[in-house]
C-alpha positions as CSV (number, residue, x, y, z in Angstrom):
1,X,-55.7,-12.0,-18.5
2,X,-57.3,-13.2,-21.7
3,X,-54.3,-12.8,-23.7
4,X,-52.0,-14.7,-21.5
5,X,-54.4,-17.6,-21.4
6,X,-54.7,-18.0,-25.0
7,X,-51.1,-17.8,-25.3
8,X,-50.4,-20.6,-22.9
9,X,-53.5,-23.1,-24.7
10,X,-51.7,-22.1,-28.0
11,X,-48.1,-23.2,-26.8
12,X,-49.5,-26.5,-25.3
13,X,-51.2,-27.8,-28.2
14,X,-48.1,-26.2,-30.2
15,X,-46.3,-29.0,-28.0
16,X,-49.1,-31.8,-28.7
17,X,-49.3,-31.2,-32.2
18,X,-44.9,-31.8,-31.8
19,X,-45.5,-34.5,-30.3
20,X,-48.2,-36.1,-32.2
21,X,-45.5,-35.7,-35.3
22,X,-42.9,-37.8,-34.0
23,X,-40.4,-34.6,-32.8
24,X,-38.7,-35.7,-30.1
25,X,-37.4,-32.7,-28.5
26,X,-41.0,-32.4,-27.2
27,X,-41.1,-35.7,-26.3
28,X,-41.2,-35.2,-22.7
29,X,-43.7,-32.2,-22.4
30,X,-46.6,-34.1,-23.3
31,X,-45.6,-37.1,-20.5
32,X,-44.9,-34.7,-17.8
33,X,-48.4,-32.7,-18.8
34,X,-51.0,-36.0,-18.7
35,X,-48.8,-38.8,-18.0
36,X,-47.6,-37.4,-14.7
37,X,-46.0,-34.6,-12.4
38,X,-47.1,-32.6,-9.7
39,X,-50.0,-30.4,-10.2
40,X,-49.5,-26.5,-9.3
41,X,-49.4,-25.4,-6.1
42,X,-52.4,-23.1,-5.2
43,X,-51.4,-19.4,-4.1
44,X,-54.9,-19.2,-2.6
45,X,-54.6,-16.2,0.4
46,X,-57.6,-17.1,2.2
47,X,-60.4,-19.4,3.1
48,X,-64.0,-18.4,2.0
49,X,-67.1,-20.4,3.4
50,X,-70.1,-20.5,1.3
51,X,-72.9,-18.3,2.6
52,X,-75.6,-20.9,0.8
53,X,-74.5,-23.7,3.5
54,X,-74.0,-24.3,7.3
55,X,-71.8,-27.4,6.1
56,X,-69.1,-25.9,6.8
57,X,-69.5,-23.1,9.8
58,X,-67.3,-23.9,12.5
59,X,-66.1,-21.9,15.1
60,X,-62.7,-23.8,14.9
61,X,-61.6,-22.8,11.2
62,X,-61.7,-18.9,12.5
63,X,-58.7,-20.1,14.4
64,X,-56.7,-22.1,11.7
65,X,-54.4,-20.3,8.8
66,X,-55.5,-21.0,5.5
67,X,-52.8,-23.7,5.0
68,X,-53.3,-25.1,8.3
69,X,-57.3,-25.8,7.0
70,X,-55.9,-27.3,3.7
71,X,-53.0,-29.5,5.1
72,X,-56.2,-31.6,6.7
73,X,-58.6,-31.8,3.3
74,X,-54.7,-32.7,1.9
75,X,-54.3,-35.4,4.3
76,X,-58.4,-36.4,3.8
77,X,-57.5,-37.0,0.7
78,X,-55.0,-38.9,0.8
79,X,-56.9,-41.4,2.9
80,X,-59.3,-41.5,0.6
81,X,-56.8,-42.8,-1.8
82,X,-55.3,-45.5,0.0
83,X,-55.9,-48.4,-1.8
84,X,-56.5,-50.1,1.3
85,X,-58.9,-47.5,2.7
86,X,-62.4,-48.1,2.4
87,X,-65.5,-46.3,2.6
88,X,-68.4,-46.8,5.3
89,X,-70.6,-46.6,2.6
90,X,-70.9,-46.1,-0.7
91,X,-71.2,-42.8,-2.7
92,X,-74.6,-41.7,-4.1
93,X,-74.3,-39.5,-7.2
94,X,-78.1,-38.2,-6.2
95,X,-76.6,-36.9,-3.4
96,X,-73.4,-35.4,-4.3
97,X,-75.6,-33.5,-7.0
98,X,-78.2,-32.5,-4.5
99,X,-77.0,-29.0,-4.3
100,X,-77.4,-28.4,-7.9
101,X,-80.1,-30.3,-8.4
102,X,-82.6,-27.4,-9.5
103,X,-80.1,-26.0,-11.6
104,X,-80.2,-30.0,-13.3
105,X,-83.9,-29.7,-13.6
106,X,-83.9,-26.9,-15.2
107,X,-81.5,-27.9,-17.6
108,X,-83.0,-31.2,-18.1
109,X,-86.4,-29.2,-18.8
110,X,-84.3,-27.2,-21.9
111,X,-82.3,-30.1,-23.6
112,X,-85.4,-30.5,-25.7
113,X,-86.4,-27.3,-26.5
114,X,-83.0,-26.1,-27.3
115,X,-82.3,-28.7,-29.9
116,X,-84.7,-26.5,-32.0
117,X,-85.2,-28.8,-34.4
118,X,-88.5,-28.8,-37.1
119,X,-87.3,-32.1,-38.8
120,X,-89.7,-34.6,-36.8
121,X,-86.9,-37.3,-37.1
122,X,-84.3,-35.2,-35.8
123,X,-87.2,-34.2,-32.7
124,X,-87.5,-38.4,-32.0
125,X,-83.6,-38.7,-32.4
126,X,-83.1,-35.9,-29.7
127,X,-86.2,-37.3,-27.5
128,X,-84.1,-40.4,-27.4
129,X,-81.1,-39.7,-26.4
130,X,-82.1,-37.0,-24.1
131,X,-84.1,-39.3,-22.6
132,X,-82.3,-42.4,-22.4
133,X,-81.3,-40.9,-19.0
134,X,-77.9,-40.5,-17.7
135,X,-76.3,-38.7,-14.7
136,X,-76.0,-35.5,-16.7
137,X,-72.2,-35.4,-14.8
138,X,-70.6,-32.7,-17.3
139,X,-73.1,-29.7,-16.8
140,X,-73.2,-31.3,-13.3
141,X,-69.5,-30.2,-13.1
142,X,-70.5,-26.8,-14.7
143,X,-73.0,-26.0,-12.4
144,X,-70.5,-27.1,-8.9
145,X,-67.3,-25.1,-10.6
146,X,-70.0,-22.2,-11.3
147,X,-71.3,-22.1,-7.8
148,X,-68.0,-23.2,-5.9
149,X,-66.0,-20.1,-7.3
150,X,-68.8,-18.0,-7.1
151,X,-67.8,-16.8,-3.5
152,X,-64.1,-16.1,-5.0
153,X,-65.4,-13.4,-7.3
154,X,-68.6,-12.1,-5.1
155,X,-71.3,-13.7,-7.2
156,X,-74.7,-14.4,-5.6
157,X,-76.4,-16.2,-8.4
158,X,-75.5,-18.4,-11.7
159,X,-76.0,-15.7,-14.8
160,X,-77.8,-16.8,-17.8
161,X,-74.4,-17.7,-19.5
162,X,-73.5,-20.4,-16.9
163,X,-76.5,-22.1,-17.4
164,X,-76.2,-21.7,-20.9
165,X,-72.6,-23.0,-21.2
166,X,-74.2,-25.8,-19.2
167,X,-76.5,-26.7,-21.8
168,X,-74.1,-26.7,-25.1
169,X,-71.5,-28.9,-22.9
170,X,-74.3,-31.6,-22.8
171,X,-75.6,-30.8,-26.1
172,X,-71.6,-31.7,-27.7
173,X,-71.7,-34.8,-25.5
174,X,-74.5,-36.3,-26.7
175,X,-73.8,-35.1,-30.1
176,X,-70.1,-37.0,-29.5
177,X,-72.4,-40.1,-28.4
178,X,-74.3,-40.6,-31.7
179,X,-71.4,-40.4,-33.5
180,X,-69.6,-42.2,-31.2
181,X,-71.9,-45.5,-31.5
182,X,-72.1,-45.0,-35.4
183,X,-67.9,-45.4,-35.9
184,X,-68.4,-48.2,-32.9
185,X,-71.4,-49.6,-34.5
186,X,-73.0,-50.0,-31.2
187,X,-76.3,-51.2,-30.6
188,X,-76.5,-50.3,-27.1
189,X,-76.3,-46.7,-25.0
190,X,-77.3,-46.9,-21.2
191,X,-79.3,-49.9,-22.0
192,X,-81.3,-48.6,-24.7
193,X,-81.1,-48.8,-28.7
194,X,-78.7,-46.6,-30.5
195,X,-79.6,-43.7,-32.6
196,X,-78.4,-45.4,-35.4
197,X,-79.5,-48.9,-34.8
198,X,-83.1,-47.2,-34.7
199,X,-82.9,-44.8,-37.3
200,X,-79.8,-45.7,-39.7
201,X,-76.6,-44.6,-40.1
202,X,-78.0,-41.2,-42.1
203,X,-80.3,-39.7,-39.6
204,X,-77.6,-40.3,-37.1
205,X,-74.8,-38.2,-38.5
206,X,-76.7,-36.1,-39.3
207,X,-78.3,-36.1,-36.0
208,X,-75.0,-35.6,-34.9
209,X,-73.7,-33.0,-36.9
210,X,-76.8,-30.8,-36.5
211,X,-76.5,-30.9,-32.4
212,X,-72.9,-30.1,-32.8
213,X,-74.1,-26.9,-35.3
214,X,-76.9,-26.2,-32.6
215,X,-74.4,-26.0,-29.9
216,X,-71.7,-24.2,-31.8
217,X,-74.5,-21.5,-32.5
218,X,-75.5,-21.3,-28.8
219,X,-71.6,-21.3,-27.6
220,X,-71.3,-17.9,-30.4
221,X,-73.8,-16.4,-28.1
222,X,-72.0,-16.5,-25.3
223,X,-69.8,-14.0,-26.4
224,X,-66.8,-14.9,-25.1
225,X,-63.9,-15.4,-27.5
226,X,-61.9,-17.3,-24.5
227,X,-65.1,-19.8,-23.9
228,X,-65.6,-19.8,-27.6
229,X,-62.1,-20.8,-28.6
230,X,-61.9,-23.7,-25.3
231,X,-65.0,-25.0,-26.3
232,X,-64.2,-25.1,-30.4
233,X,-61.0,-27.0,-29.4
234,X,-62.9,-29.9,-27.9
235,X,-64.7,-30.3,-31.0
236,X,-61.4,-30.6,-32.7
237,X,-60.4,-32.7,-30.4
238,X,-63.1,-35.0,-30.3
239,X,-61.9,-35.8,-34.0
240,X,-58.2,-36.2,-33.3
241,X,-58.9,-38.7,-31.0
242,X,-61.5,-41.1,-32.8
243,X,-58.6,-40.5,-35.4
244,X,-55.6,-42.0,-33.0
245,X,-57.8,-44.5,-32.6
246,X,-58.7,-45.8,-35.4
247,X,-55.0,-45.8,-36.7
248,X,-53.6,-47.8,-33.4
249,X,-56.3,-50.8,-33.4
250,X,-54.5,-54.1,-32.5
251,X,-51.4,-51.9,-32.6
252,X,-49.4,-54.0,-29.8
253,X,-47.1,-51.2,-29.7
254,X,-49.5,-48.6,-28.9
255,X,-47.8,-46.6,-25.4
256,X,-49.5,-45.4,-22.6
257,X,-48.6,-41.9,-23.3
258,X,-50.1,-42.9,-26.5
259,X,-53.4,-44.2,-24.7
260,X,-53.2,-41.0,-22.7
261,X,-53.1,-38.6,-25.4
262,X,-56.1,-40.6,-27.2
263,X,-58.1,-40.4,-23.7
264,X,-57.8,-36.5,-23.0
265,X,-58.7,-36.0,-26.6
266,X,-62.0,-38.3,-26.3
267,X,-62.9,-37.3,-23.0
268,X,-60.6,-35.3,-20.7
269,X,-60.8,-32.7,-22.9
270,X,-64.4,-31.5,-22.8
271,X,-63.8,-31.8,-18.6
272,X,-61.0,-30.2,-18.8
273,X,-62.3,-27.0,-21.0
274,X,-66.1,-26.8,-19.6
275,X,-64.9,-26.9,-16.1
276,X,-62.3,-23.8,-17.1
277,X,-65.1,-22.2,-18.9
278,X,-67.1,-21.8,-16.0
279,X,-64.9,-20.3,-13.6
280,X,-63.9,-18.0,-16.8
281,X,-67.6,-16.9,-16.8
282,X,-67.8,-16.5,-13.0
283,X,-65.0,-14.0,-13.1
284,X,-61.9,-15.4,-11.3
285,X,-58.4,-15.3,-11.6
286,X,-56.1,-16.7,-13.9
287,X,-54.7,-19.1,-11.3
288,X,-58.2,-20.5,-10.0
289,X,-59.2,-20.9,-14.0
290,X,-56.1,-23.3,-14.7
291,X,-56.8,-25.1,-11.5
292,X,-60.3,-26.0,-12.8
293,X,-58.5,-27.0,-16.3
294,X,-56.4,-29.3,-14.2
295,X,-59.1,-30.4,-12.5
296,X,-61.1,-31.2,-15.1
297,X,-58.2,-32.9,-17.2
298,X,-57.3,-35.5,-14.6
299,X,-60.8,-35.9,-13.9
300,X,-61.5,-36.9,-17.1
301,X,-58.4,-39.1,-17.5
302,X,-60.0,-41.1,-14.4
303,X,-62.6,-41.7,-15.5
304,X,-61.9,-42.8,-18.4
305,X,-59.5,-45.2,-17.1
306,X,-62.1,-46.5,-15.0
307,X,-64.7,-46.6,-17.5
308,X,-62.0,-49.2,-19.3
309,X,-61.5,-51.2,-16.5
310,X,-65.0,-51.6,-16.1
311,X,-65.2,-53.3,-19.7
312,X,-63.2,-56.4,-18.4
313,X,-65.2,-56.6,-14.8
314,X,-68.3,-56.1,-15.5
315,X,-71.8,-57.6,-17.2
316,X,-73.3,-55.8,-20.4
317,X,-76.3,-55.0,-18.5
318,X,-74.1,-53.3,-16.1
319,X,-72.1,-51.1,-18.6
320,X,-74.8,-50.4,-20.8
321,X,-73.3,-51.9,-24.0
322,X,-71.4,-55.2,-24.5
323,X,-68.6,-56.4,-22.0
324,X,-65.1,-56.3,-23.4
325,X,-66.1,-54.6,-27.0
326,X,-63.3,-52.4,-26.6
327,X,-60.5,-55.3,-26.9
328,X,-62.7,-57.1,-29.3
329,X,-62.7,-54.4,-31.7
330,X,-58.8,-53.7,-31.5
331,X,-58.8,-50.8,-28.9
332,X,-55.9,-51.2,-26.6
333,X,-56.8,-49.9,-23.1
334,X,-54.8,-49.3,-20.3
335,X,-55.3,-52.9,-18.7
336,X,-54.2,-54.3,-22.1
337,X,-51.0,-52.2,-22.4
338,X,-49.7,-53.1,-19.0
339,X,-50.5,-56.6,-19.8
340,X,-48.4,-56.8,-22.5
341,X,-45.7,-55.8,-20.7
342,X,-45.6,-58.7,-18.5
343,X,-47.3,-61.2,-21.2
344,X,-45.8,-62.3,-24.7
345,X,-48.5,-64.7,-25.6
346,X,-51.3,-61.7,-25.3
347,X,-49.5,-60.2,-27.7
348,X,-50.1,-63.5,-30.0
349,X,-53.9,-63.0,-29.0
350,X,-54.1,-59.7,-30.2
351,X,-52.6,-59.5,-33.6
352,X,-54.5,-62.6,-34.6
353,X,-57.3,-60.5,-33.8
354,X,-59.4,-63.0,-32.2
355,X,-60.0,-64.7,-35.7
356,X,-59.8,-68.1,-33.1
357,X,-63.5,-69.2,-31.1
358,X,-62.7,-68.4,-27.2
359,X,-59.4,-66.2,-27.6
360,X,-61.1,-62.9,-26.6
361,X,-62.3,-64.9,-23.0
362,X,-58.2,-66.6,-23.1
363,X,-57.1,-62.8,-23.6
364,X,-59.3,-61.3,-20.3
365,X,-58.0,-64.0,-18.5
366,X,-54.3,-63.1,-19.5
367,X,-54.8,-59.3,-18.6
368,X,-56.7,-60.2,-15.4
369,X,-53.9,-62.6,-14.5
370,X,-51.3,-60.8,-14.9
371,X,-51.6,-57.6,-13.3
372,X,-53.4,-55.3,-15.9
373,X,-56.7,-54.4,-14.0
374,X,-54.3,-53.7,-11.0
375,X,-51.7,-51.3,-12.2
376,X,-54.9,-49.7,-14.2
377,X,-56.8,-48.9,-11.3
378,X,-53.5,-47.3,-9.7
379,X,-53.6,-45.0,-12.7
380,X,-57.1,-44.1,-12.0
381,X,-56.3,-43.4,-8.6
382,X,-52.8,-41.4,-9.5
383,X,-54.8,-39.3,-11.8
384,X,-57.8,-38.6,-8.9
385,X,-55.0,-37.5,-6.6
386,X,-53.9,-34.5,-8.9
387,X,-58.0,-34.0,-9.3
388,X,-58.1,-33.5,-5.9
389,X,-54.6,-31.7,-5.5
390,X,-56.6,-29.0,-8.3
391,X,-59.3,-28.0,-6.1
392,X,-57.2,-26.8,-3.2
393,X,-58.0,-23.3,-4.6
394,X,-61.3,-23.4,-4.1
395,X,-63.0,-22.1,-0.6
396,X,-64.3,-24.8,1.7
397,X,-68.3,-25.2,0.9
398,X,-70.7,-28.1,-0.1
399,X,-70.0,-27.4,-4.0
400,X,-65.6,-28.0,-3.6
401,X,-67.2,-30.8,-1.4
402,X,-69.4,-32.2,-4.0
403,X,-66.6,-32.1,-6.5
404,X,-64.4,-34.2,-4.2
405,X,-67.3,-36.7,-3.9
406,X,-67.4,-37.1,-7.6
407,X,-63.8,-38.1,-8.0
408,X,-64.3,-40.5,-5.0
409,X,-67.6,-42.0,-6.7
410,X,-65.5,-42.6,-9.9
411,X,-63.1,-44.7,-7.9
412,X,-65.6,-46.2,-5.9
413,X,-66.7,-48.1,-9.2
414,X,-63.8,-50.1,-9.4
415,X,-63.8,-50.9,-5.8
């Protein structure tokens, strides 16, 4: 099973790496792999309910087929994806990650600890990021993938690995995030000061680079050459993308399979891998592990869509960091690039660079006016759709139900 996993990774980023040179016999691979297509159909032969939960006990699904069960959570979720379909109320992260909330204390309770670090300054740089808080949402996802294809494979309890794969997927986040605000020169992360901004430029590379060692050494132990080589390609990753980026800024002619490509590499990725990793680790099949890949990947690709509609609609003590830095600093989003489509004198805007007092506020207006937020958060909602489509594997229990939630709670925040 190994083997043929590896093999199929090695082919698609065989295909990206074509892709990323220009060659375009490969040209349509990487569209029809994030830029659209159906996801793969589950072969799932039957329905398992999750013996930590009544939520879902009911006398009635011992009378429905398998498919008969999934053709209703197909047709919730395509209510749930109506654009004109709206919510009693809104979604609560708290309480979507209620069922793994001890499993988040005890991680929270390690962060520290695990950083392992004697330098003092290196101890205050962790102690602040760590605790500039957060929704810890990636070893969230590890912990619901963990415990909603536990049933599939007959496991009881998370092992020591899950929870340790948990812990290095937060540690290469965060160590992403110093780095991250150092080639953004950002003062701000949820509402506190920067890394950087407090300690300089130095200590927070090298902040960064000694999390991503720390984590690389803990991933080793794992001893999994599958999670080793999944995990050790986000890293990669993480790199090609801050590259694309920096080489398309105030590119006008930047694509949307272009801004694709640069968003699973920034942020689908790491989804995308720790999400496979965990099912890998809780002993399922082939199939339900590339589900959870496909999961993760469009997961991540909505959110990060959202995350760049959000920099046109809302405040800077909403984001976190300041409103619109994104455009102001030359990095096309998805609003922008179907703007341009329908807008020649944004175009103008842009490759003057906003040299011009007020033509960052005239360029929002444009994109707002015509269209971009719009056809954006269809994106966001295209992608969710295949999210949810991913997770028809799973058995029916409060974890698949909780993983639902969080793709709904990412589009509630463009509602």
């Amino acid at each position: 099973m190994m083997s043929l996993t590896c093999r199929n990774i090695d082919l698609g980023r065989a295909k990206l790496d074509l892709v990323r040179c220009g060659c375009s016999s490969n040209g349509s691979f990487f569209a029809k792999w994030v830029c659209g297509g159906n996801a793969r159909k589950s072969r799932t032969s039957k329905v398992m309910c999750s013996r930590r939960s009544n939520a879902y006990r009911c006398g009635a699904l011992s009378a429905q087929t398998p498919e008969t069960v999934f053709n209703v959570v197909a047709q919730d979720a395509e209510t749930a994806f109506d654009a004109k379909s709206k919510t009693s109320s809104p979604i609560l992260v708290s309480s979507l990650l209620e069922v793994v909330a001890d499993d988040l204390l005890t991680l929270n309770k390690n962060l520290k600890s695990i950083v392992g670090a004697e330098n003092p300054v290196l101890i205050s740089a962790a102690e602040q990021i760590f605790g500039a808080g957060g929704k810890r949402l990636r070893p969230a996802l590890v912990f619901l993938v963990s415990r909603a294809t536990a049933d599939l494979a007959n496991l009881n309890e998370l092992t020591p690995k899950h929870r340790r794969l948990a812990e290095v997927i937060e540690m290469i986040h965060t160590a992403s995030l110093i780095h991250d605000d150092v080639l953004d020169d950002s003062s701000i992360r949820r509402g506190k000061e920067t890394i950087h901004q407090l300690f300089g430029t130095r200590v927070a590379v090298l902040a960064g680079d000694f999390m991503f060692a720390q984590s690389s050494w803990y991933l080793a132990n794992l001893e999994n050459i599958e999670v080793i080589k999944l995990i050790s390609q986000v890293i990669k990753d993480f790199a090609s993308g801050e590259i694309k980026q920096a080489s398309s800024l105030f590119d006008c002619d930047v694509t949307l399979e272009d801004y694709l490509m640069k968003s699973y590499y920034k942020t689908a990725s790491l989804i995308a891998a720790s999400s496979k990793c965990a099912a890998i680790l809780t002993g399922v099949g082939i199939n339900v592990c590339e589900q959870m890949f496909e999961f993760g990947k469009n997961l991540g690709l909505s959110f990060q869509v959202v995350d760049d509609i959000l920099d046109f609609t809302q405040s800077a003590e909403q984001l976190g960091k300041p409103a619109g830095n994104d455009l102001e600093k030359g990095n096309l989003t998805a609003p922008v690039i179907f703007a341009l489509e329908k807008e020649p004198k944004l175009r103008d805007i842009i490759d003057s660079e906003f040299t011009e007092s007020g033509s960052l506020a005239d360029a929002v207006d444009l994109i707002v006016k015509c269209g971009g937020i719009e056809r954006a958060q269809d994106l966001a909602k295209e992608k969710a759709e295949l999210a949810i489509e991913s997770l028809k594997c799973l058995p029916l229990n409060e974890f698949r139900a909780s993983l639902e939630g969080l793709v709904r709670y990412n589009l509630e925040r463009i509602d």
